[in-house]
Amino acid sequence: MLGKFQVRTDLALEARESYEDLATPPHLRSAADRAAFGECAEHPSEADERMRGVKVKEYVDEEREIYTTTVTIETENGAKAMGKPVGTYITIEAPNMSAPDEDYHREISEELAKHLDHLMKGRKASVLVVGLGNREVTPDALGPDVVNNLRITRHVIKEYGRVPKEMESVGEISAIVPGVMAQTGMETLEIIRGVVEETKPGLVIAIDALAARSTKRLNRTIQVTDTGINPGSGVGNHRDAINEETLGVPVIAVGVPTVVDAATIVNDTMEELIAEMDRSEQMQMLGGTLGTLSYAEKQEMIHELISPYLNTMFVTPKDIDETVKYLSYTISEALNISFTAENGNP
């Protein structure tokens, strides 16, 4: 039964952690865990064999409080184990990302722009930005809000060329907000494919709100990947994939987790309860028993306890409207920075 239970998350970092319960800091991991993270181990285990083809690199910027993790899935075996396509997944975590601090958000934008440049590989001459999601639902409005803040240039360049000096260093940037099927009656992929066939961009960048398995990463994490995206997968509403295979052009996806499901919140609370129990001599026996369960087992137990009433409920913070506004500016600023010649010739 546990094999049928899937943790709802769009983050490759969390998929990696849930697979082997590797949410432990690097300096506290076992030799087998370090092997799975691409470090040295004297005696690789069976788990290492299953996860071969997945590499993880971590970088900590303590001064700016920005933590970056790059998960690279290199083989189909690793993709099967992770439940994610082969490719690169860059996760930027910042504990104060949802705070209204413009200087801090500028630093995050610069960090994000650096990783976008790496994945773009110089393909900036013609870029289509797609704002996925429903602008009428605040937690799902990240994509449309990012598009609202972008510097769109394709129409100006098509009409007047690059005569204005400020246009000399910018590629042809276009954008679309395709909405959701309930609004249009069409698959998002169908709309985007039509636009791509007509405008022929060299690159598509899709922006979307994601789902996380940890409340600690809610509105504090940005994931960038070169594998495209499956809209709605984090909340169990699977739509056609938007990637290079379906569109015929490379696709970069940028997302922020804005919702978690009810089981995740209960599980996080139980984790804290177990930790407190372990600190109490009177409760160590009970806490120790619960502590022997794996993350997936605890999730399955919670899933059964709250079903059928809360297992389809997703939760977002009460200040999500302000948070989405800040995050949309942060991502759009990173894109605007990346689209200039200062970060590579278009």
Short mmCIF file of C-alpha atoms in Angstrom, two decimals, residues 189-199 247:
data_model
loop_
_atom_site.label_atom_id
_atom_site.label_comp_id
_atom_site.label_asym_id
_atom_site.label_seq_id
_atom_site.Cartn_x
_atom_site.Cartn_y
_atom_site.Cartn_z
CA LEU A 189 -0.03 22.92 -24.39
CA GLU A 190 -2.31 23.44 -27.40
CA ILE A 191 -2.27 27.20 -26.95
CA ILE A 192 1.48 27.42 -26.39
CA ARG A 193 2.23 25.12 -29.32
CA GLY A 194 0.20 27.35 -31.63
CA VAL A 195 2.08 30.45 -30.48
CA VAL A 196 5.44 28.70 -30.82
CA GLU A 197 4.64 27.55 -34.36
CA GLU A 198 3.64 31.10 -35.34
CA THR A 199 6.37 33.15 -33.62
CA LEU A 247 7.05 22.01 -28.34
#
